Amino acid sequence: MKGILLILVTLISFRSYACVNINAPEAINVSLSLIDKKAMIFDEEGIFQDEMPSLLASSCQKAASQKKFMMFAIGIENFILSDEFLSFSINDTLTFGSKDQCRIENVEKINGLKKEDRNKRLQRRRYLINHCVSFDVEDKSKTGLELPEEGQPGCKLNRIDKNSANFFGFFCFFKPKPDSQFKITPKIAQKCLEKEFYNENKFALQDIMGTLELYAAGDATGRSAKLEFLEDIKFRFTQNPDPIVPTNKSRYEDIPKWPTQWKIKNTTVGKININKISDELITIKAPILVNNQCEESKCLNGVCTSSCDYSQPVASEYALFDITNPKKKEYIKSWFDGGIAPADWIGMISGLGISLNKNSLEKNRRYRLEVDMSDIEYNYMMFKGQIESRLLLNPNTIPNIAREGQTIGSINPIGEIQRYNSLPSFPVFDTIRFTGENHVGVKNSVNSISRVFKNTVWPPYFTDYCENGQCILKKDHRLLFALEFNIDIDKNDKYIIENVSYKKISNHNNQTTIQNFKGPYFTCEPPGSDQDDDGWDDDDFGDIDF
């Protein structure tokens, strides 16, 4: 497809009828223990499974009558310098070839900001997934499992018998029939439980967020414009980093282990955004720039990892004040906000922001926004509770914070949250391309917190905050940002932030004061003025490395 498409991010609230009956777990989490040489499989509520869950699909008469193919794919997290839009790469060849101009403005040069860096990061993780994760596909149809005659452009397979095969790769196709009963089951390679595998291939122990997708496709080329979404499963694949780095401790040994040192660096508050959303309300957001990349890893017997090879929560307590009168600091609003910094990633944590009455902020007045990141555990828990309150429209009980244990305490809401896939508003995503004719595999969703919202086995209780090789105990940590500013409102009711001063207050990092502060922000340039060139090579599908 030529040109740029503006895609309004919406949520699928209906069941497609290409296959009437689909049964799938909400999430599959796999944690490998190289010490015990076993895989732990658990759901978001911490309930361990004796065997790998499967996706079941049947009653596919419509897909069969239309001569469609079933397409099963594994997407890998590929957030493009921001967690505001959750993008998962399925066809990495097209992802690598895209000409996005995404960038973060007003930031010093840091590794990971360039597209080449992002491509290398994606390639490393895809290579590990291709080695370790495959899928057994079974069709109980009387005529067996039917495969495309022209082969598979996105994966390789091994026939098991007439009714089943093992697939591994980016995306795979098989043919539905009126009596098809599909069972799709992830399978972990035994070699990935051995230390020698990571040593020989120079793979770091790490944390990979992904998604398992099922579609009905018009053909088996991987380029069909007729692509119908059927189901997705949140997928997370990690390796236990214990004892290479400090991890959560518990009386129970058979639990996933996560690093307990929070090593995110270069943290700063981004550009403040205030927008009118109705005649009565405005929203205010102040994203956080984070760098979850470690310069050095720790190794043991040739196996290496670091805290930055694992996803980390990022959450802050925000407080807004009117300081026009220098002798009186008038409170306006406070809230919690944040998201998830994926492993080995740099970017903006967008947050959800908060809504205010438009009369809360006026011209010719001075305001102060305080962003407190001293206690990530407390902030993260309160942030989750705040979201639950919004969704349920009920108060929730915030329990006492346990300062010991394996994970951050859970929230006890009134009522049960169903599948977490809705938040108050959805943006127009006009930067990373997704078209119906080229399935790039970019799946848009809401803020990154949705990926782990119900997870009770992550994150761990953090013991230390570390930066530049120096650590401080969590209980002693102090990190606060203070931004003071004025606003102007133009004739179109656009809010303009002016005269921003910035102060970083820390007992661990260098303290900073900046006048006329220009906060970092995420943006993308159009890929080109030539509307006939969409940046894709229409003929070369590229080599896929297995």
PDB file of C-alpha atoms in Angstrom, residues 111-396:
ATOM      1  CA  ASN A 111      22.781   4.286  22.587  1.00  0.00           C
ATOM      2  CA  GLY A 112      19.430   2.821  21.653  1.00  0.00           C
ATOM      3  CA  LEU A 113      17.847   5.927  20.175  1.00  0.00           C
ATOM      4  CA  LYS A 114      18.639   5.132  16.535  1.00  0.00           C
ATOM      5  CA  LYS A 115      16.527   2.848  14.394  1.00  0.00           C
ATOM      6  CA  GLU A 116      19.588   0.671  13.764  1.00  0.00           C
ATOM      7  CA  ASP A 117      19.882   0.113  17.516  1.00  0.00           C
ATOM      8  CA  ARG A 118      16.216  -0.820  17.762  1.00  0.00           C
ATOM      9  CA  ASN A 119      16.554  -3.281  14.889  1.00  0.00           C
ATOM     10  CA  LYS A 120      19.523  -4.991  16.537  1.00  0.00           C
ATOM     11  CA  ARG A 121      17.618  -5.273  19.796  1.00  0.00           C
ATOM     12  CA  LEU A 122      14.656  -6.873  18.025  1.00  0.00           C
ATOM     13  CA  GLN A 123      16.899  -9.225  16.056  1.00  0.00           C
ATOM     14  CA  ARG A 124      18.671 -10.507  19.178  1.00  0.00           C
ATOM     15  CA  ARG A 125      15.416 -11.374  20.894  1.00  0.00           C
ATOM     16  CA  ARG A 126      13.819 -12.903  17.811  1.00  0.00           C
ATOM     17  CA  TYR A 127      16.853 -15.135  17.353  1.00  0.00           C
ATOM     18  CA  LEU A 128      16.470 -16.434  20.914  1.00  0.00           C
ATOM     19  CA  ILE A 129      12.722 -17.019  20.494  1.00  0.00           C
ATOM     20  CA  ASN A 130      13.281 -18.880  17.212  1.00  0.00           C
ATOM     21  CA  HIS A 131      15.727 -21.191  18.975  1.00  0.00           C
ATOM     22  CA  CYS A 132      13.610 -21.821  22.054  1.00  0.00           C
ATOM     23  CA  VAL A 133       9.897 -21.591  21.225  1.00  0.00           C
ATOM     24  CA  SER A 134       7.994 -23.657  18.676  1.00  0.00           C
ATOM     25  CA  PHE A 135       4.335 -24.629  18.326  1.00  0.00           C
ATOM     26  CA  ASP A 136       2.665 -27.990  17.933  1.00  0.00           C
ATOM     27  CA  VAL A 137      -0.402 -27.615  15.724  1.00  0.00           C
ATOM     28  CA  GLU A 138      -2.927 -30.453  15.608  1.00  0.00           C
ATOM     29  CA  ASP A 139      -6.093 -30.701  13.503  1.00  0.00           C
ATOM     30  CA  LYS A 140      -8.471 -33.537  14.381  1.00  0.00           C
ATOM     31  CA  SER A 141     -10.128 -33.267  10.964  1.00  0.00           C
ATOM     32  CA  LYS A 142     -10.702 -36.646   9.300  1.00  0.00           C
ATOM     33  CA  THR A 143      -8.428 -35.578   6.453  1.00  0.00           C
ATOM     34  CA  GLY A 144      -5.692 -34.376   8.769  1.00  0.00           C
ATOM     35  CA  LEU A 145      -3.709 -31.123   8.989  1.00  0.00           C
ATOM     36  CA  GLU A 146      -3.560 -29.448   5.580  1.00  0.00           C
ATOM     37  CA  LEU A 147      -0.668 -27.114   4.777  1.00  0.00           C
ATOM     38  CA  PRO A 148      -0.128 -24.567   1.983  1.00  0.00           C
ATOM     39  CA  GLU A 149       1.173 -26.128  -1.228  1.00  0.00           C
ATOM     40  CA  GLU A 150       3.691 -23.355  -1.824  1.00  0.00           C
ATOM     41  CA  GLY A 151       5.482 -23.715   1.511  1.00  0.00           C
ATOM     42  CA  GLN A 152       5.776 -21.304   4.399  1.00  0.00           C
ATOM     43  CA  PRO A 153       7.270 -17.814   3.882  1.00  0.00           C
ATOM     44  CA  GLY A 154       7.416 -17.014   7.607  1.00  0.00           C
ATOM     45  CA  CYS A 155       8.315 -20.259   9.358  1.00  0.00           C
ATOM     46  CA  LYS A 156       9.664 -23.777   9.090  1.00  0.00           C
ATOM     47  CA  LEU A 157       7.921 -26.964  10.130  1.00  0.00           C
ATOM     48  CA  ASN A 158       8.426 -30.608  10.888  1.00  0.00           C
ATOM     49  CA  ARG A 159       5.613 -33.048  10.189  1.00  0.00           C
ATOM     50  CA  ILE A 160       4.756 -35.181  13.215  1.00  0.00           C
ATOM     51  CA  ASP A 161       1.994 -37.265  11.659  1.00  0.00           C
ATOM     52  CA  LYS A 162      -1.037 -36.882   9.399  1.00  0.00           C
ATOM     53  CA  ASN A 163      -2.869 -34.639  11.856  1.00  0.00           C
ATOM     54  CA  SER A 164      -0.057 -32.559  13.370  1.00  0.00           C
ATOM     55  CA  ALA A 165       3.164 -30.657  12.778  1.00  0.00           C
ATOM     56  CA  ASN A 166       5.666 -28.584  14.736  1.00  0.00           C
ATOM     57  CA  PHE A 167       6.112 -24.988  13.563  1.00  0.00           C
ATOM     58  CA  PHE A 168       8.779 -22.445  14.457  1.00  0.00           C
ATOM     59  CA  GLY A 169       9.325 -18.951  13.132  1.00  0.00           C
ATOM     60  CA  PHE A 170       7.552 -15.628  12.667  1.00  0.00           C
ATOM     61  CA  PHE A 171       4.127 -16.647  11.321  1.00  0.00           C
ATOM     62  CA  CYS A 172       2.729 -19.921  10.006  1.00  0.00           C
ATOM     63  CA  PHE A 173      -0.250 -21.003   7.924  1.00  0.00           C
ATOM     64  CA  PHE A 174      -2.529 -24.034   7.824  1.00  0.00           C
ATOM     65  CA  LYS A 175      -5.794 -24.745   6.045  1.00  0.00           C
ATOM     66  CA  PRO A 176      -9.170 -24.920   7.864  1.00  0.00           C
ATOM     67  CA  LYS A 177     -11.828 -27.431   6.880  1.00  0.00           C
ATOM     68  CA  PRO A 178     -15.472 -27.704   7.955  1.00  0.00           C
ATOM     69  CA  ASP A 179     -14.633 -30.406  10.500  1.00  0.00           C
ATOM     70  CA  SER A 180     -11.334 -28.853  11.711  1.00  0.00           C
ATOM     71  CA  GLN A 181     -10.597 -28.879  15.420  1.00  0.00           C
ATOM     72  CA  PHE A 182      -7.313 -27.054  15.946  1.00  0.00           C
ATOM     73  CA  LYS A 183      -5.106 -27.292  19.008  1.00  0.00           C
ATOM     74  CA  ILE A 184      -2.085 -24.969  19.101  1.00  0.00           C
ATOM     75  CA  THR A 185       0.404 -25.516  21.910  1.00  0.00           C
ATOM     76  CA  PRO A 186       3.690 -23.669  22.570  1.00  0.00           C
ATOM     77  CA  LYS A 187       6.685 -25.933  23.128  1.00  0.00           C
ATOM     78  CA  ILE A 188       9.995 -25.057  24.817  1.00  0.00           C
ATOM     79  CA  ALA A 189      13.186 -26.589  23.397  1.00  0.00           C
ATOM     80  CA  GLN A 190      15.107 -28.668  25.928  1.00  0.00           C
ATOM     81  CA  LYS A 191      18.412 -27.088  24.872  1.00  0.00           C
ATOM     82  CA  CYS A 192      17.195 -23.734  26.233  1.00  0.00           C
ATOM     83  CA  LEU A 193      17.303 -25.165  29.765  1.00  0.00           C
ATOM     84  CA  GLU A 194      21.042 -25.786  29.450  1.00  0.00           C
ATOM     85  CA  LYS A 195      23.705 -23.222  30.396  1.00  0.00           C
ATOM     86  CA  GLU A 196      25.873 -24.316  27.472  1.00  0.00           C
ATOM     87  CA  PHE A 197      23.255 -23.066  25.001  1.00  0.00           C
ATOM     88  CA  TYR A 198      23.488 -19.480  26.294  1.00  0.00           C
ATOM     89  CA  ASN A 199      27.258 -19.626  26.553  1.00  0.00           C
ATOM     90  CA  GLU A 200      27.789 -20.928  23.040  1.00  0.00           C
ATOM     91  CA  ASN A 201      25.313 -18.529  21.406  1.00  0.00           C
ATOM     92  CA  LYS A 202      26.236 -15.490  23.559  1.00  0.00           C
ATOM     93  CA  PHE A 203      22.614 -15.073  24.624  1.00  0.00           C
ATOM     94  CA  ALA A 204      22.024 -13.082  27.795  1.00  0.00           C
ATOM     95  CA  LEU A 205      19.433 -14.347  30.227  1.00  0.00           C
ATOM     96  CA  GLN A 206      16.542 -11.986  29.628  1.00  0.00           C
ATOM     97  CA  ASP A 207      12.862 -11.088  29.696  1.00  0.00           C
ATOM     98  CA  ILE A 208      10.877 -10.962  26.439  1.00  0.00           C
ATOM     99  CA  MET A 209       7.295  -9.747  26.178  1.00  0.00           C
ATOM    100  CA  GLY A 210       5.349 -10.952  23.191  1.00  0.00           C
ATOM    101  CA  THR A 211       1.958 -11.859  21.834  1.00  0.00           C
ATOM    102  CA  LEU A 212       0.545 -14.999  20.233  1.00  0.00           C
ATOM    103  CA  GLU A 213      -1.890 -14.155  17.443  1.00  0.00           C
ATOM    104  CA  LEU A 214      -4.455 -16.111  15.438  1.00  0.00           C
ATOM    105  CA  TYR A 215      -5.917 -14.729  12.191  1.00  0.00           C
ATOM    106  CA  ALA A 216      -7.932 -15.858   9.213  1.00  0.00           C
ATOM    107  CA  ALA A 217      -6.023 -14.810   6.078  1.00  0.00           C
ATOM    108  CA  GLY A 218      -7.022 -14.572   2.436  1.00  0.00           C
ATOM    109  CA  ASP A 219      -3.900 -16.449   1.360  1.00  0.00           C
ATOM    110  CA  ALA A 220      -0.668 -17.880   2.735  1.00  0.00           C
ATOM    111  CA  THR A 221       1.744 -15.272   1.390  1.00  0.00           C
ATOM    112  CA  GLY A 222       1.880 -13.118   4.506  1.00  0.00           C
ATOM    113  CA  ARG A 223       0.689 -10.139   2.451  1.00  0.00           C
ATOM    114  CA  SER A 224      -3.056 -10.712   2.306  1.00  0.00           C
ATOM    115  CA  ALA A 225      -5.283  -7.649   2.532  1.00  0.00           C
ATOM    116  CA  LYS A 226      -7.980  -9.944   3.904  1.00  0.00           C
ATOM    117  CA  LEU A 227      -6.730 -10.461   7.426  1.00  0.00           C
ATOM    118  CA  GLU A 228      -9.310 -11.144  10.117  1.00  0.00           C
ATOM    119  CA  PHE A 229      -8.319 -11.069  13.772  1.00  0.00           C
ATOM    120  CA  LEU A 230      -9.475 -14.068  15.800  1.00  0.00           C
ATOM    121  CA  GLU A 231      -7.560 -14.207  19.082  1.00  0.00           C
ATOM    122  CA  ASP A 232      -4.442 -13.067  20.910  1.00  0.00           C
ATOM    123  CA  ILE A 233      -2.625 -14.272  24.013  1.00  0.00           C
ATOM    124  CA  LYS A 234      -0.170 -12.255  26.064  1.00  0.00           C
ATOM    125  CA  PHE A 235       3.110 -14.182  26.047  1.00  0.00           C
ATOM    126  CA  ARG A 236       6.135 -13.662  28.282  1.00  0.00           C
ATOM    127  CA  PHE A 237       9.366 -15.653  28.043  1.00  0.00           C
ATOM    128  CA  THR A 238      12.054 -15.219  30.692  1.00  0.00           C
ATOM    129  CA  GLN A 239      15.035 -16.969  32.198  1.00  0.00           C
ATOM    130  CA  ASN A 240      15.818 -17.058  35.906  1.00  0.00           C
ATOM    131  CA  PRO A 241      18.857 -14.770  36.483  1.00  0.00           C
ATOM    132  CA  ASP A 242      19.632 -16.207  39.927  1.00  0.00           C
ATOM    133  CA  PRO A 243      22.405 -16.363  41.205  1.00  0.00           C
ATOM    134  CA  ILE A 244      24.153 -14.082  38.690  1.00  0.00           C
ATOM    135  CA  VAL A 245      22.315 -10.976  39.941  1.00  0.00           C
ATOM    136  CA  PRO A 246      20.333 -10.450  43.188  1.00  0.00           C
ATOM    137  CA  THR A 247      16.781 -11.782  42.873  1.00  0.00           C
ATOM    138  CA  ASN A 248      13.638 -12.049  44.971  1.00  0.00           C
ATOM    139  CA  LYS A 249      13.783 -14.574  47.798  1.00  0.00           C
ATOM    140  CA  SER A 250      10.996 -16.789  49.035  1.00  0.00           C
ATOM    141  CA  ARG A 251      10.408 -19.874  51.130  1.00  0.00           C
ATOM    142  CA  TYR A 252       9.127 -21.401  47.904  1.00  0.00           C
ATOM    143  CA  GLU A 253      11.867 -22.288  45.453  1.00  0.00           C
ATOM    144  CA  ASP A 254       9.621 -22.994  42.471  1.00  0.00           C
ATOM    145  CA  ILE A 255       8.765 -19.400  41.693  1.00  0.00           C
ATOM    146  CA  PRO A 256       9.925 -17.076  38.902  1.00  0.00           C
ATOM    147  CA  LYS A 257      12.944 -15.012  39.892  1.00  0.00           C
ATOM    148  CA  TRP A 258      13.413 -11.353  38.969  1.00  0.00           C
ATOM    149  CA  PRO A 259      16.239  -8.872  39.605  1.00  0.00           C
ATOM    150  CA  THR A 260      15.650  -6.789  42.727  1.00  0.00           C
ATOM    151  CA  GLN A 261      17.939  -3.891  41.819  1.00  0.00           C
ATOM    152  CA  TRP A 262      16.241  -1.024  39.965  1.00  0.00           C
ATOM    153  CA  LYS A 263      18.934   0.225  37.579  1.00  0.00           C
ATOM    154  CA  ILE A 264      17.027   2.548  35.268  1.00  0.00           C
ATOM    155  CA  LYS A 265      19.174   5.597  34.553  1.00  0.00           C
ATOM    156  CA  ASN A 266      19.066   8.977  32.788  1.00  0.00           C
ATOM    157  CA  THR A 267      15.601   9.452  34.261  1.00  0.00           C
ATOM    158  CA  THR A 268      14.027  12.846  33.704  1.00  0.00           C
ATOM    159  CA  VAL A 269      10.598  14.392  33.288  1.00  0.00           C
ATOM    160  CA  GLY A 270       9.596  15.112  29.714  1.00  0.00           C
ATOM    161  CA  LYS A 271       7.669  17.911  28.110  1.00  0.00           C
ATOM    162  CA  ILE A 272       4.441  18.789  29.933  1.00  0.00           C
ATOM    163  CA  ASN A 273       1.328  18.457  27.785  1.00  0.00           C
ATOM    164  CA  ILE A 274      -2.003  20.088  28.594  1.00  0.00           C
ATOM    165  CA  ASN A 275      -4.911  19.503  26.242  1.00  0.00           C
ATOM    166  CA  LYS A 276      -8.570  20.428  26.185  1.00  0.00           C
ATOM    167  CA  ILE A 277     -10.795  17.337  25.934  1.00  0.00           C
ATOM    168  CA  SER A 278     -14.231  18.926  26.423  1.00  0.00           C
ATOM    169  CA  ASP A 279     -15.852  22.225  27.276  1.00  0.00           C
ATOM    170  CA  GLU A 280     -15.272  21.483  30.941  1.00  0.00           C
ATOM    171  CA  LEU A 281     -12.179  19.271  31.137  1.00  0.00           C
ATOM    172  CA  ILE A 282      -8.487  19.350  30.302  1.00  0.00           C
ATOM    173  CA  THR A 283      -5.818  16.672  30.673  1.00  0.00           C
ATOM    174  CA  ILE A 284      -2.263  17.053  31.911  1.00  0.00           C
ATOM    175  CA  LYS A 285       0.547  14.588  31.208  1.00  0.00           C
ATOM    176  CA  ALA A 286       4.261  14.669  31.936  1.00  0.00           C
ATOM    177  CA  PRO A 287       5.971  11.588  30.428  1.00  0.00           C
ATOM    178  CA  ILE A 288       9.167  10.164  31.935  1.00  0.00           C
ATOM    179  CA  LEU A 289      12.328   9.481  29.916  1.00  0.00           C
ATOM    180  CA  VAL A 290      14.015   6.268  31.088  1.00  0.00           C
ATOM    181  CA  ASN A 291      17.040   4.233  30.038  1.00  0.00           C
ATOM    182  CA  ASN A 292      16.781   0.548  30.936  1.00  0.00           C
ATOM    183  CA  GLN A 293      20.113  -0.377  29.355  1.00  0.00           C
ATOM    184  CA  CYS A 294      23.077  -1.625  31.357  1.00  0.00           C
ATOM    185  CA  GLU A 295      26.556  -0.969  30.012  1.00  0.00           C
ATOM    186  CA  GLU A 296      27.971  -4.077  31.655  1.00  0.00           C
ATOM    187  CA  SER A 297      26.609  -7.517  32.441  1.00  0.00           C
ATOM    188  CA  LYS A 298      27.604  -9.957  35.145  1.00  0.00           C
ATOM    189  CA  CYS A 299      28.680 -13.449  34.120  1.00  0.00           C
ATOM    190  CA  LEU A 300      28.923 -16.814  35.844  1.00  0.00           C
ATOM    191  CA  ASN A 301      30.456 -19.799  34.064  1.00  0.00           C
ATOM    192  CA  GLY A 302      30.034 -18.060  30.732  1.00  0.00           C
ATOM    193  CA  VAL A 303      26.359 -17.179  31.232  1.00  0.00           C
ATOM    194  CA  CYS A 304      25.671 -13.448  31.451  1.00  0.00           C
ATOM    195  CA  THR A 305      22.814 -11.120  32.382  1.00  0.00           C
ATOM    196  CA  SER A 306      21.983  -7.824  34.077  1.00  0.00           C
ATOM    197  CA  SER A 307      19.023  -6.180  35.759  1.00  0.00           C
ATOM    198  CA  CYS A 308      18.439  -4.212  32.558  1.00  0.00           C
ATOM    199  CA  ASP A 309      17.798  -7.417  30.616  1.00  0.00           C
ATOM    200  CA  TYR A 310      14.447  -7.537  32.458  1.00  0.00           C
ATOM    201  CA  SER A 311      11.392  -5.296  32.295  1.00  0.00           C
ATOM    202  CA  GLN A 312      11.079  -2.746  35.069  1.00  0.00           C
ATOM    203  CA  PRO A 313       8.093  -0.820  36.437  1.00  0.00           C
ATOM    204  CA  VAL A 314       8.275   2.962  36.294  1.00  0.00           C
ATOM    205  CA  ALA A 315       5.792   4.817  38.473  1.00  0.00           C
ATOM    206  CA  SER A 316       5.689   8.268  40.024  1.00  0.00           C
ATOM    207  CA  GLU A 317       3.552  10.290  42.389  1.00  0.00           C
ATOM    208  CA  TYR A 318       2.514  13.574  40.780  1.00  0.00           C
ATOM    209  CA  ALA A 319       1.361  16.661  42.655  1.00  0.00           C
ATOM    210  CA  LEU A 320       0.249  19.952  41.083  1.00  0.00           C
ATOM    211  CA  PHE A 321       0.278  23.295  42.944  1.00  0.00           C
ATOM    212  CA  ASP A 322      -0.479  26.946  42.282  1.00  0.00           C
ATOM    213  CA  ILE A 323       2.542  28.979  43.454  1.00  0.00           C
ATOM    214  CA  THR A 324       1.552  32.381  42.102  1.00  0.00           C
ATOM    215  CA  ASN A 325       1.690  33.692  45.667  1.00  0.00           C
ATOM    216  CA  PRO A 326       5.283  32.910  46.754  1.00  0.00           C
ATOM    217  CA  LYS A 327       4.138  32.732  50.378  1.00  0.00           C
ATOM    218  CA  LYS A 328       1.360  30.231  49.736  1.00  0.00           C
ATOM    219  CA  LYS A 329       1.559  26.883  47.936  1.00  0.00           C
ATOM    220  CA  GLU A 330      -1.989  25.982  46.911  1.00  0.00           C
ATOM    221  CA  TYR A 331      -2.714  22.311  46.254  1.00  0.00           C
ATOM    222  CA  ILE A 332      -4.625  21.504  43.036  1.00  0.00           C
ATOM    223  CA  LYS A 333      -4.380  17.777  42.333  1.00  0.00           C
ATOM    224  CA  SER A 334      -2.297  14.677  42.957  1.00  0.00           C
ATOM    225  CA  TRP A 335      -2.217  11.350  41.151  1.00  0.00           C
ATOM    226  CA  PHE A 336      -0.047   8.347  40.299  1.00  0.00           C
ATOM    227  CA  ASP A 337       1.151   7.517  36.815  1.00  0.00           C
ATOM    228  CA  GLY A 338       3.634   5.312  34.998  1.00  0.00           C
ATOM    229  CA  GLY A 339       4.123   2.248  32.849  1.00  0.00           C
ATOM    230  CA  ILE A 340       6.585  -0.502  32.018  1.00  0.00           C
ATOM    231  CA  ALA A 341      10.119  -0.084  30.680  1.00  0.00           C
ATOM    232  CA  PRO A 342      10.820  -3.229  28.625  1.00  0.00           C
ATOM    233  CA  ALA A 343      14.144  -5.039  28.831  1.00  0.00           C
ATOM    234  CA  ASP A 344      17.170  -3.347  27.230  1.00  0.00           C
ATOM    235  CA  TRP A 345      15.054  -0.361  26.152  1.00  0.00           C
ATOM    236  CA  ILE A 346      15.179   3.416  26.123  1.00  0.00           C
ATOM    237  CA  GLY A 347      12.169   5.647  25.633  1.00  0.00           C
ATOM    238  CA  MET A 348       9.365   7.718  27.072  1.00  0.00           C
ATOM    239  CA  ILE A 349       6.966   6.271  29.637  1.00  0.00           C
ATOM    240  CA  SER A 350       3.864   8.080  28.448  1.00  0.00           C
ATOM    241  CA  GLY A 351       1.548   7.468  31.381  1.00  0.00           C
ATOM    242  CA  LEU A 352      -2.180   8.046  31.355  1.00  0.00           C
ATOM    243  CA  GLY A 353      -2.259  11.571  32.698  1.00  0.00           C
ATOM    244  CA  ILE A 354      -5.116  13.026  34.709  1.00  0.00           C
ATOM    245  CA  SER A 355      -8.173  15.132  33.904  1.00  0.00           C
ATOM    246  CA  LEU A 356      -8.867  18.483  35.558  1.00  0.00           C
ATOM    247  CA  ASN A 357     -11.601  21.067  35.441  1.00  0.00           C
ATOM    248  CA  LYS A 358     -10.477  23.589  32.838  1.00  0.00           C
ATOM    249  CA  ASN A 359     -10.752  26.370  35.414  1.00  0.00           C
ATOM    250  CA  SER A 360      -8.029  24.691  37.491  1.00  0.00           C
ATOM    251  CA  LEU A 361      -5.331  26.285  35.308  1.00  0.00           C
ATOM    252  CA  GLU A 362      -5.426  29.918  34.244  1.00  0.00           C
ATOM    253  CA  LYS A 363      -3.296  32.382  32.377  1.00  0.00           C
ATOM    254  CA  ASN A 364      -0.988  34.742  34.267  1.00  0.00           C
ATOM    255  CA  ARG A 365      -0.473  32.299  37.121  1.00  0.00           C
ATOM    256  CA  ARG A 366       2.553  30.213  38.153  1.00  0.00           C
ATOM    257  CA  TYR A 367       2.329  26.448  38.726  1.00  0.00           C
ATOM    258  CA  ARG A 368       4.566  23.751  40.169  1.00  0.00           C
ATOM    259  CA  LEU A 369       4.468  20.069  39.200  1.00  0.00           C
ATOM    260  CA  GLU A 370       6.293  17.687  41.528  1.00  0.00           C
ATOM    261  CA  VAL A 371       7.145  14.195  40.322  1.00  0.00           C
ATOM    262  CA  ASP A 372       8.301  11.900  43.131  1.00  0.00           C
ATOM    263  CA  MET A 373      10.078   8.666  42.134  1.00  0.00           C
ATOM    264  CA  SER A 374      11.544   7.841  45.529  1.00  0.00           C
ATOM    265  CA  ASP A 375       9.499   4.678  46.129  1.00  0.00           C
ATOM    266  CA  ILE A 376       8.742   2.757  42.930  1.00  0.00           C
ATOM    267  CA  GLU A 377       7.037  -0.055  44.838  1.00  0.00           C
ATOM    268  CA  TYR A 378       4.533   2.205  46.564  1.00  0.00           C
ATOM    269  CA  ASN A 379       3.929   4.311  43.454  1.00  0.00           C
ATOM    270  CA  TYR A 380       3.369   1.271  41.242  1.00  0.00           C
ATOM    271  CA  MET A 381       0.894  -0.286  43.629  1.00  0.00           C
ATOM    272  CA  MET A 382      -1.030   2.972  44.004  1.00  0.00           C
ATOM    273  CA  PHE A 383      -0.990   3.491  40.239  1.00  0.00           C
ATOM    274  CA  LYS A 384      -2.607   0.089  39.678  1.00  0.00           C
ATOM    275  CA  GLY A 385      -5.167   0.826  42.366  1.00  0.00           C
ATOM    276  CA  GLN A 386      -5.970   4.176  40.781  1.00  0.00           C
ATOM    277  CA  ILE A 387      -6.632   2.505  37.410  1.00  0.00           C
ATOM    278  CA  GLU A 388      -8.864  -0.090  39.025  1.00  0.00           C
ATOM    279  CA  SER A 389     -10.860   2.663  40.674  1.00  0.00           C
ATOM    280  CA  ARG A 390     -11.345   4.382  37.314  1.00  0.00           C
ATOM    281  CA  LEU A 391     -12.443   1.195  35.581  1.00  0.00           C
ATOM    282  CA  LEU A 392     -14.722  -0.083  38.304  1.00  0.00           C
ATOM    283  CA  LEU A 393     -16.035   3.287  39.414  1.00  0.00           C
ATOM    284  CA  ASN A 394     -15.640   1.914  42.907  1.00  0.00           C
ATOM    285  CA  PRO A 395     -13.252   2.744  45.718  1.00  0.00           C
ATOM    286  CA  ASN A 396     -10.548   0.185  46.325  1.00  0.00           C
TER     287      ASN A 396
END
